[in-house]
Amino acid sequence: MDPSVGARTLCAECIGITFDDVAGDAIGTLDPMSPWERSDTLPDLPHFTLSAKNGCTFCAFLCYLLREQLPTKQYAVVTSTTAASRQVVTVKMDTPAYAMRSDLMTITNDLAGDNDAEEEDGLHSLCLTFASEGWPRDWRVWARVYQHEGSTAVSEKLGITLRVPSSDVLSQGSMRTIKAWLRGCDDEHPSCQQVGSSWLPTRLIYIGTDDHVTPRLVQVSAARLPLSTRYIALSYCWGPPSRTRPQLTTTIAALPERLEGIPEHIMPGTHRDLVLLARRLGIQYIWIDALCIIQDDVKDWETEAASMFRVYRHAYLTVVAAAGDTCHSGFLSRPGIGPLAVVPFQSRSATDSGSVSGSYLLSWHLEYSAWDANNPSHMSGCSWATRGWTLQEDVLSSRVVYFRDTTAFFRCQTHRCLEHSATIYRNVHRWQERLSAAAVAAPSGGTKSNNATEETDKTGLYNLWRAMVTEYSLRNLTVEEDKLPAISGLARSFNVGLEDEYCAGLWRGDFVRGLLWSTRHDAEEPTRFCAPSWSWASWKGEIGWSRSISLPIVTKCKIQQIHVTPLGSDPFGKVKGGHVDLAGSLCPVSLRPADTSYLADNDPYRVELFREGDVEVWAYGALDCFASSGLRNDGNYKEPDVGKLDHLTDVQALVLALGPVPVGADPDTDEPIYSPSEHPVGLLVLAERHDGTVAIPTYKRVGVFRSQMAVGGLQAEDSQVHIRLI
């Protein structure tokens, strides 16, 4: 429905949703507005329907919600109701219509800082509660609030910042916005100016600027393209093979054909949409992995995968197709956002400029009213954010336009913004700056730092790496052997600043701390070898490091050798083996499931450890194969599979370091208080049988532990044993 057409007022029964900006609903007041509610009968909704026909846009909005958006469980009750027993549904709003932004914040694991200083309070949403006898629960709807054209004074008065997004990505208005983002970045952001200036991929797709040009694959060196050539890189979901066959790719056999031409009609929807968008932006070259990498050439795939971080870093722009879940989904087509309710407003507060009157719009629109988190949390809920490869594609890109179902976002090295809002957010990670040797050598932009400061900056990068790995572990891979390749570009970028040895997902300079990862929830071993047991990449599923591990630790082992055997020529890619030789203290332990009430600090310790002859718990452990009880992501409660413990005998605790443990909480902030670093922490290991060719005892990691007892029981350094972890 066009908001400029139809009634500008509500019916007599709906007028109660408007609010008084003097009594009860203004910023700073605590008194709620007068409760408002209306009722009708399902499934016909005769009262709402008649009122909508007479011009009440809010009644039309209610009809749309109940007929088109009602959740399945509630709808099942409606459809089972007979005509003789109509079901009454009540909608009410008994909270202040004017909501502070702080009440609407989405809590996320934000890798950047918050943006509270940049997001102002205002009218963002109205909360409606629908209830009916027989429903399993009430249904709550947050109706988004948008500016109404011609009511600028109302938008300013109420702090309404969002505009109704365009339904056409290629419309003049949408393209004008995207071009303004890029132009502003080109002209005003010095830290973004290295984009596309010094490197080009092996292959690009030439599309020209005319819709009649047939795209074709180009060998960059043969075409002698200048390094200043601009190209757009695509980040998207390929989708499962069952839904994407036939997938358009470049193979050894198809390469000559691709160099001749790639007709748009054979391209999947997402590829074709990128061609259309790039032409509108005046960019003549694009990069798509499926077409620019020879998919069945192992050497070419390995070479191009090793260059992936450069592909996205040097792209003029990365386009994220987050609107769909396969290569056929496309991202230019936007569904309608449903009818828009026109809500009148008449200010009663005294102003120098006189009375403020007009209206605003309400919509059913499932998008964020504010961009409250950095990548990838702001894309939560879309398939693209669940894919393993897309994490590094996002982080490594100098600037990105993200296309969701109904709107677009923009992020560069300087700020972020939304297509349908004028608000600018500056809480961005300056990835290019942080992941550079210069940032570590001279973090303040001055002369080279002293060693202590340099180590502090490297510590920050190590901490950030572990945070990125934790996020990465939540994502899925179609090919499980891609576990290390899909984050290799990110590893290469971190290595620029760290200048450290990369060891199958860990860093030598942070190796002991890096070994202390643990699995979370229901982790699984891959069906094929991906990494040695001591690497987090040896498991599928969420992994992480407990909070106490990020605090200072005292190393109590000697790392003598770290050896990793790459599967190919890329030291950041796939591996076929690896081992760690070290000297440390070994202690035989027995295991027992832990009472979940013992857990603290969000640490995943699920079993109790007892030393031989002890009756008192010596430590708590987290076995890689053993998940604690609790709710899963699907909402189901699951008991731990304690039977797994029966198969783990002869487990030993390998002490790696002394670390802190939580000993209480600050009464003012509720933040945990930690002990000094005097509690043994390390790995749980099992002896491996071998053929006698290895001169030292060989073990495989099966978990981690943290002792509750300070220092006691450690062997002296001269009595430490020499072992190999594989």
XYZ file of C-alpha atoms in Angstrom:
726
model
C 0.000 0.000 0.000
C 1.307 3.431 -0.909
C 1.466 5.399 2.377
C 0.534 8.582 0.566
C -2.794 7.076 -0.494
C -5.792 6.474 1.771
C -6.823 7.661 5.202
C -4.545 9.888 7.237
C -6.467 9.124 10.449
C -7.231 6.045 12.484
C -10.638 4.678 13.299
C -12.189 5.580 16.646
C -11.055 2.284 18.204
C -7.454 2.504 16.972
C -6.835 6.083 18.050
C -5.637 4.710 21.388
C -2.299 3.666 19.899
C -1.290 7.299 19.497
C 0.538 8.777 22.448
C 0.729 11.982 24.385
C 4.166 13.617 24.281
C 3.415 15.551 27.479
C 1.707 13.068 29.793
C 3.078 9.575 30.081
C 4.881 8.842 26.850
C 7.628 11.428 26.477
C 11.343 10.808 26.926
C 12.265 10.671 30.594
C 8.829 9.734 31.960
C 8.169 6.425 33.676
C 4.370 6.359 33.681
C 3.046 3.947 31.069
C 0.447 4.998 28.566
C -3.152 3.978 29.138
C -3.638 0.317 28.196
C -5.133 -0.104 24.725
C -6.649 -3.237 23.283
C -9.004 -4.455 20.581
C -10.595 -7.802 19.795
C -11.945 -9.607 16.767
C -12.730 -13.194 15.759
C -10.601 -15.509 13.677
C -10.332 -16.495 10.975
C -12.556 -13.919 9.225
C -11.684 -10.806 11.296
C -14.964 -9.066 10.392
C -14.450 -5.931 12.511
C -10.845 -5.262 11.450
C -11.712 -6.000 7.809
C -14.656 -3.584 7.730
C -12.647 -0.853 9.437
C -9.801 -1.371 6.966
C -12.215 -0.971 4.061
C -13.409 2.276 5.615
C -9.838 3.623 5.564
C -8.163 2.709 8.877
C -4.607 1.739 7.894
C -3.893 0.270 11.327
C -6.823 -2.127 11.053
C -5.477 -3.125 7.628
C -2.103 -3.665 9.280
C -3.673 -5.940 11.926
C -5.437 -7.962 9.224
C -2.145 -8.403 7.391
C -0.331 -9.601 10.528
C -3.006 -12.104 11.509
C -3.547 -13.452 8.003
C -0.025 -13.409 6.594
C 2.450 -13.499 9.484
C 0.804 -15.506 12.260
C 3.248 -18.237 13.445
C 2.523 -21.820 12.468
C 1.558 -23.047 15.956
C -1.040 -20.329 16.416
C -2.298 -20.713 12.857
C -2.849 -24.438 13.387
C -5.282 -23.615 16.196
C -7.061 -21.073 13.999
C -7.551 -23.462 11.087
C -8.874 -26.179 13.389
C -11.571 -23.841 14.756
C -15.006 -24.486 13.316
C -17.242 -21.745 12.000
C -19.683 -22.433 14.855
C -17.099 -21.521 17.465
C -15.228 -18.507 16.254
C -11.957 -17.839 18.046
C -11.531 -14.466 19.726
C -8.127 -12.821 19.327
C -7.130 -9.763 21.340
C -4.388 -7.324 20.459
C -3.123 -4.951 23.123
C -0.394 -2.465 23.786
C 0.156 -1.575 27.417
C 3.746 -0.320 27.285
C 4.853 3.203 26.383
C 4.705 3.756 22.664
C 7.787 5.929 22.901
C 10.632 3.491 23.550
C 14.180 4.484 24.410
C 16.732 2.960 22.094
C 18.505 1.397 25.088
C 15.431 -0.802 25.580
C 15.775 -2.213 22.067
C 19.458 -3.109 22.011
C 20.327 -6.559 20.739
C 23.016 -8.144 22.904
C 25.699 -9.628 20.673
C 29.259 -10.837 20.877
C 30.495 -7.617 19.327
C 34.079 -7.646 18.110
C 34.063 -3.853 17.983
C 32.977 -1.349 20.585
C 29.427 -0.178 21.071
C 27.931 2.812 19.291
C 25.774 4.220 22.075
C 27.167 7.708 21.506
C 26.062 7.669 17.865
C 22.570 6.187 18.214
C 20.026 8.591 19.667
C 16.887 7.741 21.582
C 13.726 7.868 19.577
C 10.591 6.115 18.456
C 11.792 2.842 16.934
C 9.063 0.260 17.503
C 5.614 -0.352 18.901
C 5.157 -3.653 20.712
C 1.851 -5.414 20.056
C 0.741 -8.523 21.959
C -1.766 -10.908 20.377
C -3.537 -13.444 22.600
C -6.222 -16.053 22.067
C -7.611 -18.972 24.024
C -6.014 -22.202 22.874
C -2.787 -20.626 21.646
C 0.340 -22.159 23.210
C 1.600 -18.689 24.059
C 0.969 -15.019 23.327
C 2.422 -13.660 20.103
C 4.475 -10.470 20.325
C 5.114 -8.277 17.305
C 7.500 -5.361 17.160
C 6.140 -3.032 14.493
C 8.925 -0.927 12.977
C 8.497 2.832 12.864
C 9.466 4.786 9.727
C 9.431 8.371 8.578
C 6.374 9.507 6.609
C 7.180 11.699 3.648
C 5.962 15.229 4.285
C 6.129 14.855 8.079
C 9.746 15.885 8.645
C 8.857 17.838 11.778
C 7.238 14.755 13.329
C 10.300 12.614 12.539
C 12.581 15.166 14.164
C 10.288 15.567 17.165
C 10.040 11.821 17.819
C 13.541 10.840 16.782
C 12.401 8.622 13.915
C 15.561 7.913 11.910
C 14.564 5.164 9.477
C 13.086 5.574 6.028
C 11.024 2.911 4.261
C 13.590 0.923 2.246
C 13.273 0.845 -1.505
C 11.760 -2.304 -3.001
C 14.051 -2.001 -6.047
C 17.821 -2.246 -5.484
C 18.519 -0.843 -8.948
C 16.183 2.130 -8.518
C 17.662 5.590 -8.916
C 17.357 6.260 -5.200
C 19.084 3.046 -4.106
C 21.876 3.376 -6.654
C 22.352 7.024 -5.706
C 22.838 5.934 -2.081
C 25.376 3.205 -2.910
C 27.326 5.495 -5.229
C 27.376 8.176 -2.532
C 28.858 5.667 -0.073
C 31.642 4.775 -2.478
C 32.282 8.339 -3.586
C 32.447 9.551 0.007
C 34.859 6.765 0.863
C 37.040 7.584 -2.167
C 37.130 11.302 -1.391
C 37.112 11.483 2.402
C 38.644 8.326 3.911
C 42.465 8.236 3.714
C 42.604 4.854 5.469
C 40.485 3.329 2.680
C 42.534 4.639 -0.223
C 44.774 1.580 -0.692
C 41.814 -0.297 -2.165
C 42.555 -1.833 -5.563
C 45.854 -0.039 -6.005
C 48.626 -2.628 -6.155
C 47.437 -6.158 -6.944
C 45.057 -8.055 -9.202
C 43.783 -11.664 -9.102
C 44.922 -14.269 -11.626
C 41.578 -14.092 -13.418
C 38.691 -11.651 -13.580
C 35.368 -11.616 -15.411
C 34.969 -8.778 -17.902
C 31.379 -7.544 -18.029
C 31.708 -4.085 -19.596
C 29.198 -1.362 -18.803
C 26.624 -2.256 -21.466
C 23.920 -4.848 -20.830
C 24.482 -6.226 -24.333
C 28.084 -7.257 -23.596
C 28.551 -10.991 -23.030
C 30.703 -11.514 -19.891
C 33.890 -13.519 -20.340
C 36.714 -14.806 -18.190
C 39.988 -12.908 -18.565
C 43.539 -14.026 -17.751
C 44.804 -10.837 -16.124
C 48.471 -11.233 -17.087
C 47.654 -12.027 -20.724
C 45.291 -9.048 -20.902
C 47.943 -6.809 -19.332
C 45.432 -5.086 -17.138
C 46.890 -2.172 -15.143
C 47.115 -2.680 -11.372
C 44.722 0.229 -10.948
C 41.895 -1.815 -12.537
C 38.863 -1.824 -10.266
C 36.902 -5.004 -9.662
C 34.057 -6.141 -7.393
C 34.409 -9.403 -5.437
C 31.397 -11.526 -4.523
C 30.814 -13.202 -1.142
C 27.821 -15.562 -1.145
C 26.491 -19.009 -0.274
C 27.072 -21.675 -2.888
C 24.407 -23.778 -1.222
C 24.273 -27.578 -0.812
C 24.968 -29.608 -3.961
C 21.440 -31.026 -3.858
C 20.035 -27.523 -4.411
C 22.662 -26.006 -6.685
C 23.122 -28.599 -9.409
C 24.003 -27.759 -12.047
C 26.481 -25.331 -10.476
C 28.174 -23.066 -13.008
C 31.933 -23.374 -12.456
C 35.174 -23.161 -14.370
C 36.849 -26.536 -14.834
C 39.891 -27.565 -16.843
C 37.615 -28.670 -19.676
C 35.397 -25.574 -19.506
C 38.212 -22.993 -19.281
C 38.466 -22.304 -23.060
C 34.692 -21.852 -23.223
C 34.698 -19.447 -20.245
C 37.430 -17.369 -21.912
C 35.194 -17.054 -24.974
C 32.103 -15.987 -23.062
C 29.760 -16.673 -20.147
C 26.251 -15.832 -21.331
C 24.201 -14.296 -18.552
C 21.272 -16.647 -19.110
C 23.378 -19.622 -17.947
C 24.571 -17.826 -14.815
C 22.884 -18.588 -11.489
C 20.824 -15.728 -10.081
C 23.418 -14.386 -7.643
C 26.136 -14.203 -10.333
C 23.747 -12.543 -12.752
C 22.665 -9.977 -10.158
C 26.290 -9.048 -9.514
C 26.777 -8.380 -13.225
C 23.770 -6.035 -13.270
C 24.850 -4.185 -10.118
C 28.472 -3.779 -11.194
C 27.409 -2.287 -14.520
C 25.174 0.245 -12.747
C 28.165 1.204 -10.624
C 30.375 1.576 -13.685
C 32.759 -1.270 -12.713
C 33.778 -3.434 -15.681
C 35.363 -6.397 -13.862
C 34.092 -8.784 -11.212
C 35.555 -11.750 -9.317
C 33.490 -14.839 -8.485
C 35.274 -17.822 -6.930
C 33.314 -20.507 -8.806
C 34.299 -18.982 -12.153
C 37.722 -17.442 -11.465
C 39.234 -20.551 -9.814
C 39.610 -23.778 -11.799
C 37.629 -26.013 -9.489
C 39.031 -29.414 -10.532
C 42.665 -28.310 -10.773
C 44.216 -29.058 -7.362
C 47.254 -26.872 -7.946
C 45.240 -23.925 -9.218
C 42.742 -24.229 -6.353
C 45.565 -24.289 -3.795
C 47.302 -21.302 -5.382
C 44.125 -19.249 -5.576
C 43.013 -20.198 -2.063
C 46.375 -18.949 -0.796
C 45.711 -15.612 -2.528
C 42.149 -15.280 -1.248
C 43.033 -12.647 1.345
C 44.435 -10.417 -1.413
C 41.378 -10.919 -3.616
C 39.060 -9.399 -1.030
C 41.504 -6.920 0.443
C 42.289 -5.318 -2.910
C 38.790 -5.426 -4.378
C 37.341 -1.976 -4.985
C 34.205 -3.322 -3.319
C 32.965 -6.631 -1.936
C 29.290 -7.419 -2.450
C 27.777 -9.731 0.154
C 24.707 -11.555 -1.147
C 23.108 -12.269 2.222
C 19.533 -12.274 0.949
C 19.517 -15.955 -0.044
C 21.027 -19.317 0.781
C 22.214 -20.606 -2.612
C 23.922 -19.287 -5.715
C 20.496 -19.236 -7.398
C 18.845 -16.966 -4.810
C 19.993 -13.602 -6.170
C 19.996 -10.442 -4.082
C 18.407 -7.709 -6.206
C 14.817 -8.909 -5.796
C 13.200 -7.668 -2.594
C 9.860 -8.879 -1.256
C 7.292 -6.311 -0.290
C 7.225 -5.284 3.349
C 3.457 -5.460 3.555
C 0.954 -2.687 4.208
C 2.061 0.465 5.971
C -0.121 1.850 8.738
C -0.290 5.653 8.796
C -0.361 6.849 12.409
C -1.190 10.502 13.097
C 0.689 12.555 15.675
C -0.201 15.883 17.265
C 2.297 17.331 19.716
C 0.930 18.935 22.888
C 4.303 20.187 24.140
C 5.100 23.878 23.829
C 7.694 24.731 21.173
C 9.094 27.978 19.855
C 8.124 26.994 16.330
C 4.549 26.161 17.232
C 2.598 22.933 17.149
C 4.076 19.840 15.473
C 1.625 17.617 13.648
C 1.724 14.999 10.938
C 2.180 11.233 10.899
C 4.609 8.329 10.861
C 4.474 4.806 9.409
C 4.347 1.337 10.917
C 5.572 -1.735 9.074
C 6.122 -5.458 9.556
C 9.768 -5.458 8.589
C 12.214 -7.911 10.116
C 15.364 -5.812 10.014
C 17.513 -4.166 12.627
C 16.409 -0.703 13.597
C 20.007 -0.057 14.543
C 23.287 -1.620 13.516
C 24.379 -2.651 16.982
C 27.185 -5.060 16.195
C 30.195 -5.442 13.955
C 30.663 -8.347 11.589
C 29.323 -10.892 11.540
C 26.668 -10.420 14.224
C 24.800 -7.738 12.291
C 23.996 -10.397 9.695
C 22.668 -12.836 12.285
C 19.888 -15.026 10.988
C 20.989 -15.218 7.351
C 22.606 -18.278 5.793
C 25.615 -16.298 4.599
C 26.673 -15.661 8.226
C 26.681 -19.410 8.945
C 29.213 -20.336 6.259
C 32.862 -20.884 7.101
C 34.440 -19.217 4.074
C 32.468 -15.993 4.418
C 34.059 -14.918 7.721
C 37.436 -14.098 6.200
C 35.819 -12.733 3.055
C 33.980 -10.222 5.226
C 36.829 -9.298 7.564
C 39.467 -8.994 4.855
C 37.379 -6.805 2.551
C 38.311 -3.140 2.638
C 34.719 -2.104 2.041
C 31.523 -4.055 1.716
C 27.893 -3.631 0.731
C 25.707 -6.246 2.415
C 22.388 -6.994 0.705
C 19.767 -8.449 3.021
C 16.165 -9.254 2.083
C 14.812 -5.722 2.399
C 17.731 -3.347 2.810
C 21.484 -2.871 2.412
C 24.352 -1.986 4.734
C 27.736 -0.448 3.994
C 31.009 -0.876 5.875
C 34.473 0.445 5.098
C 37.577 1.030 7.226
C 36.138 4.272 8.593
C 32.411 3.890 9.234
C 29.194 1.951 8.606
C 25.739 3.023 7.523
C 22.348 1.735 6.421
C 20.600 2.276 3.117
C 17.460 3.633 4.778
C 19.002 5.798 7.498
C 21.224 8.845 7.636
C 22.915 7.704 10.860
C 26.644 6.976 10.572
C 28.287 4.450 12.912
C 31.990 4.686 13.581
C 32.545 1.651 15.835
C 34.339 -0.354 13.158
C 37.419 -2.519 13.344
C 40.053 -0.924 11.154
C 41.168 -4.337 9.968
C 43.666 -3.142 7.389
C 45.322 -0.976 10.003
C 45.270 -3.518 12.830
C 46.513 -6.404 10.705
C 49.624 -4.621 9.513
C 53.263 -4.728 10.538
C 53.221 -0.957 10.933
C 50.445 -1.156 13.527
C 52.595 -3.392 15.728
C 55.853 -1.582 15.043
C 54.421 1.884 15.729
C 50.914 1.537 17.198
C 50.562 5.254 17.884
C 51.649 6.284 14.454
C 55.064 7.387 15.713
C 58.452 5.745 15.890
C 59.000 2.035 16.334
C 57.866 0.868 19.752
C 60.037 -0.741 22.390
C 59.929 -4.500 22.818
C 57.502 -4.415 25.760
C 54.958 -2.331 23.845
C 55.372 -4.451 20.742
C 54.682 -7.602 22.732
C 51.587 -5.958 24.234
C 50.277 -5.192 20.744
C 50.995 -8.754 19.642
C 49.115 -10.017 22.689
C 46.121 -8.029 21.496
C 46.349 -9.700 18.070
C 46.669 -13.148 19.629
C 43.551 -12.454 21.716
C 41.738 -11.220 18.629
C 42.771 -14.319 16.688
C 41.280 -16.576 19.355
C 38.054 -14.537 19.266
C 37.899 -14.892 15.481
C 38.527 -18.649 15.685
C 35.699 -18.981 18.219
C 33.340 -17.206 15.820
C 34.646 -19.246 12.885
C 34.026 -22.521 14.721
C 30.298 -21.738 14.858
C 30.120 -21.837 11.070
C 29.576 -24.704 8.656
C 31.652 -26.051 5.804
C 30.340 -28.136 2.920
C 33.779 -29.758 2.575
C 35.076 -30.527 6.064
C 38.698 -30.695 4.883
C 38.433 -26.947 4.174
C 38.639 -26.280 7.936
C 42.081 -24.664 7.702
C 41.939 -23.349 4.090
C 38.712 -21.419 4.796
C 40.502 -19.314 7.419
C 43.942 -19.290 5.774
C 43.471 -15.811 4.323
C 42.709 -14.446 7.762
C 45.770 -16.248 9.139
C 47.978 -14.724 6.449
C 46.681 -11.268 7.292
C 47.310 -11.754 11.010
C 50.805 -12.957 10.190
C 51.634 -9.601 8.618
C 51.361 -7.991 12.047
C 52.488 -10.945 14.145
C 55.439 -12.091 12.008
C 55.066 -15.463 13.712
C 55.090 -19.143 12.757
C 51.621 -20.489 11.971
C 51.014 -24.017 13.252
C 47.770 -25.577 11.975
C 45.545 -22.876 13.469
C 47.815 -21.854 16.361
C 50.724 -19.413 16.618
C 54.137 -20.345 17.998
C 54.374 -17.113 19.988
C 51.055 -17.937 21.700
C 51.299 -21.706 21.483
C 50.842 -22.800 25.104
C 47.806 -20.570 25.582
C 46.521 -21.586 22.152
C 46.600 -25.283 23.138
C 44.096 -24.651 25.939
C 40.994 -24.516 23.727
C 37.965 -26.609 24.568
C 34.974 -27.906 22.641
C 31.507 -26.573 23.431
C 28.167 -28.373 23.222
C 28.081 -31.250 20.730
C 31.369 -31.185 18.867
C 32.129 -33.961 16.390
C 35.288 -35.422 14.952
C 35.477 -34.946 11.172
C 35.205 -38.111 9.099
C 38.505 -37.192 7.444
C 41.753 -35.890 8.920
C 41.836 -32.096 9.127
C 44.492 -31.358 11.775
C 46.509 -32.935 14.622
C 44.619 -33.593 17.866
C 46.248 -30.592 19.570
C 44.747 -28.177 17.023
C 41.217 -26.792 17.383
C 40.802 -27.559 13.661
C 40.660 -31.282 14.513
C 37.014 -30.889 15.624
C 33.722 -29.850 14.014
C 31.555 -27.560 16.095
C 31.988 -24.676 18.513
C 35.297 -24.323 20.319
C 36.637 -21.553 22.517
C 38.959 -20.499 25.277
C 37.719 -19.923 28.814
C 37.894 -16.384 30.080
C 40.565 -17.148 32.674
C 42.920 -18.353 29.934
C 43.080 -14.820 28.514
C 44.637 -13.639 31.807
C 48.377 -13.966 32.568
C 49.659 -17.534 32.804
C 53.042 -18.922 33.874
C 54.394 -21.516 31.418
C 55.522 -24.751 33.078
C 56.483 -26.818 30.051
C 59.179 -26.623 27.393
C 58.102 -26.640 23.754
C 61.046 -28.265 21.995
C 59.707 -28.689 18.474
C 56.551 -27.948 16.531
C 56.354 -29.693 13.187
C 53.443 -29.433 10.760
C 53.366 -31.171 7.383
C 51.339 -29.228 4.784
C 49.279 -31.265 2.340
C 50.444 -28.980 -0.463
C 52.737 -25.985 -0.773
C 50.652 -23.597 1.321
C 51.772 -23.472 4.993
C 48.438 -21.833 5.885
C 46.301 -24.422 4.100
C 45.510 -28.111 4.474
C 47.819 -30.317 6.531
C 48.420 -34.071 6.472
C 50.124 -34.369 9.830
C 51.955 -32.662 12.639
C 53.434 -33.167 16.073
C 54.690 -31.233 19.081
C 57.665 -32.404 21.145
C 57.704 -31.013 24.665
C 58.804 -31.603 28.235
C 56.152 -31.380 30.941
C 54.651 -32.901 34.038
C 52.345 -35.924 33.592
C 49.873 -37.076 36.228
C 47.524 -40.122 35.902
C 43.905 -39.171 36.681
C 40.511 -40.835 36.915
C 37.317 -39.185 35.668
C 33.803 -38.602 36.974
C 30.990 -36.409 35.545
C 30.864 -33.039 37.280
C 27.827 -31.521 38.941
C 26.865 -28.591 36.678
C 26.551 -26.426 39.797
C 30.336 -26.485 40.010
C 30.737 -24.651 36.737
C 31.904 -21.040 36.917
C 33.371 -18.325 34.704
C 31.476 -19.776 31.713
C 34.167 -22.440 31.550
C 33.114 -25.737 29.977
C 34.591 -28.029 32.677
C 32.304 -31.066 32.740
C 34.238 -33.820 34.542
C 35.984 -34.103 37.886
C 39.574 -35.320 37.952
C 41.085 -37.364 40.790
C 44.742 -38.187 41.195
C 45.656 -41.724 42.103
C 44.763 -42.432 45.733
C 42.946 -39.099 46.262
C 39.329 -38.759 47.322
C 39.264 -34.985 46.882
C 38.683 -33.424 43.476
C 42.036 -32.248 42.135
C 40.844 -30.559 38.937
C 37.962 -30.094 36.526
C 38.285 -31.202 32.934
C 36.594 -30.601 29.595
C 36.737 -33.644 27.352
C 36.621 -32.943 23.644
C 34.092 -35.748 23.098
C 31.860 -35.014 26.076
C 29.145 -32.338 26.192
C 27.609 -31.139 29.427
C 23.871 -31.275 29.983
C 21.749 -28.299 29.064
C 19.755 -26.599 26.357
C 20.936 -26.921 22.777
C 20.569 -24.404 19.983
C 17.411 -26.174 18.812
C 15.750 -25.489 22.177
C 15.881 -29.102 23.384
C 17.386 -30.184 26.702
C 19.961 -32.924 26.425
C 21.537 -35.045 29.115
C 25.287 -35.708 28.890
C 26.375 -38.989 27.336
C 28.281 -40.240 30.382
C 28.838 -43.556 28.634
C 31.616 -41.913 26.669
C 33.663 -41.700 29.858
C 33.766 -45.488 30.163
C 35.896 -45.688 27.032
C 38.468 -43.228 28.355
C 40.894 -45.073 30.599
C 44.517 -44.368 31.390
C 43.966 -40.641 30.929
C 46.820 -38.419 32.093
C 46.963 -34.719 32.890
C 49.774 -32.892 31.101
C 50.548 -29.654 32.939
C 51.369 -26.810 30.558
C 51.133 -23.714 32.760
C 49.865 -22.115 35.963
C 46.780 -19.951 35.570
C 44.151 -18.105 37.623
C 40.763 -19.403 38.727
C 37.628 -17.406 39.604
C 37.382 -16.869 43.372
C 34.372 -14.561 43.590
C 32.638 -11.575 42.046
C 32.978 -7.834 42.454
C 29.953 -6.686 44.500
C 29.621 -3.483 42.478
C 30.136 -4.709 38.917
C 29.435 -8.449 39.321
C 32.605 -9.066 37.314
C 34.536 -12.215 38.345
C 37.572 -11.869 40.594
C 40.495 -14.174 39.861
C 43.224 -15.719 41.969
C 46.921 -15.296 41.185
C 48.298 -17.528 38.422
C 49.120 -20.538 40.587
C 46.709 -23.278 39.495
C 47.899 -25.986 37.068
C 46.219 -25.960 33.659
C 46.914 -28.185 30.702
C 45.776 -31.025 28.471
C 44.225 -34.408 29.086
C 46.074 -36.948 26.961
C 46.010 -40.630 26.069
C 49.048 -42.719 25.141
C 49.127 -43.786 21.479
C 50.429 -47.093 20.250
C 53.190 -46.784 17.703
C 55.442 -49.033 15.686
C 58.612 -48.267 17.638
C 60.042 -45.828 15.104
C 59.362 -42.868 17.432
C 61.947 -42.608 20.186
C 59.761 -40.765 22.704
C 56.300 -41.636 24.128
C 53.478 -40.414 21.884
C 50.158 -39.044 23.104
C 46.920 -37.729 21.676
C 44.953 -34.890 23.197
C 41.467 -35.712 24.522
C 40.642 -32.562 26.523
C 41.800 -29.778 28.842
C 41.767 -29.298 32.605
C 42.170 -26.698 35.322
C 43.206 -27.628 38.846
C 41.441 -26.240 41.894
C 44.604 -26.681 43.969
C 47.441 -24.218 43.848
C 50.730 -25.540 42.431
C 50.724 -28.790 44.438
C 51.738 -32.021 42.755
C 53.947 -30.564 40.016
C 57.137 -32.386 39.188
C 60.375 -30.483 39.313
C 61.663 -29.342 35.933
C 64.525 -31.832 35.991
C 62.017 -34.670 36.358
C 59.680 -33.597 33.563
C 59.026 -36.204 30.915
C 59.653 -35.747 27.203
C 56.633 -36.633 25.057
C 55.209 -36.103 21.591
C 51.679 -34.876 20.891
C 50.161 -35.885 17.566
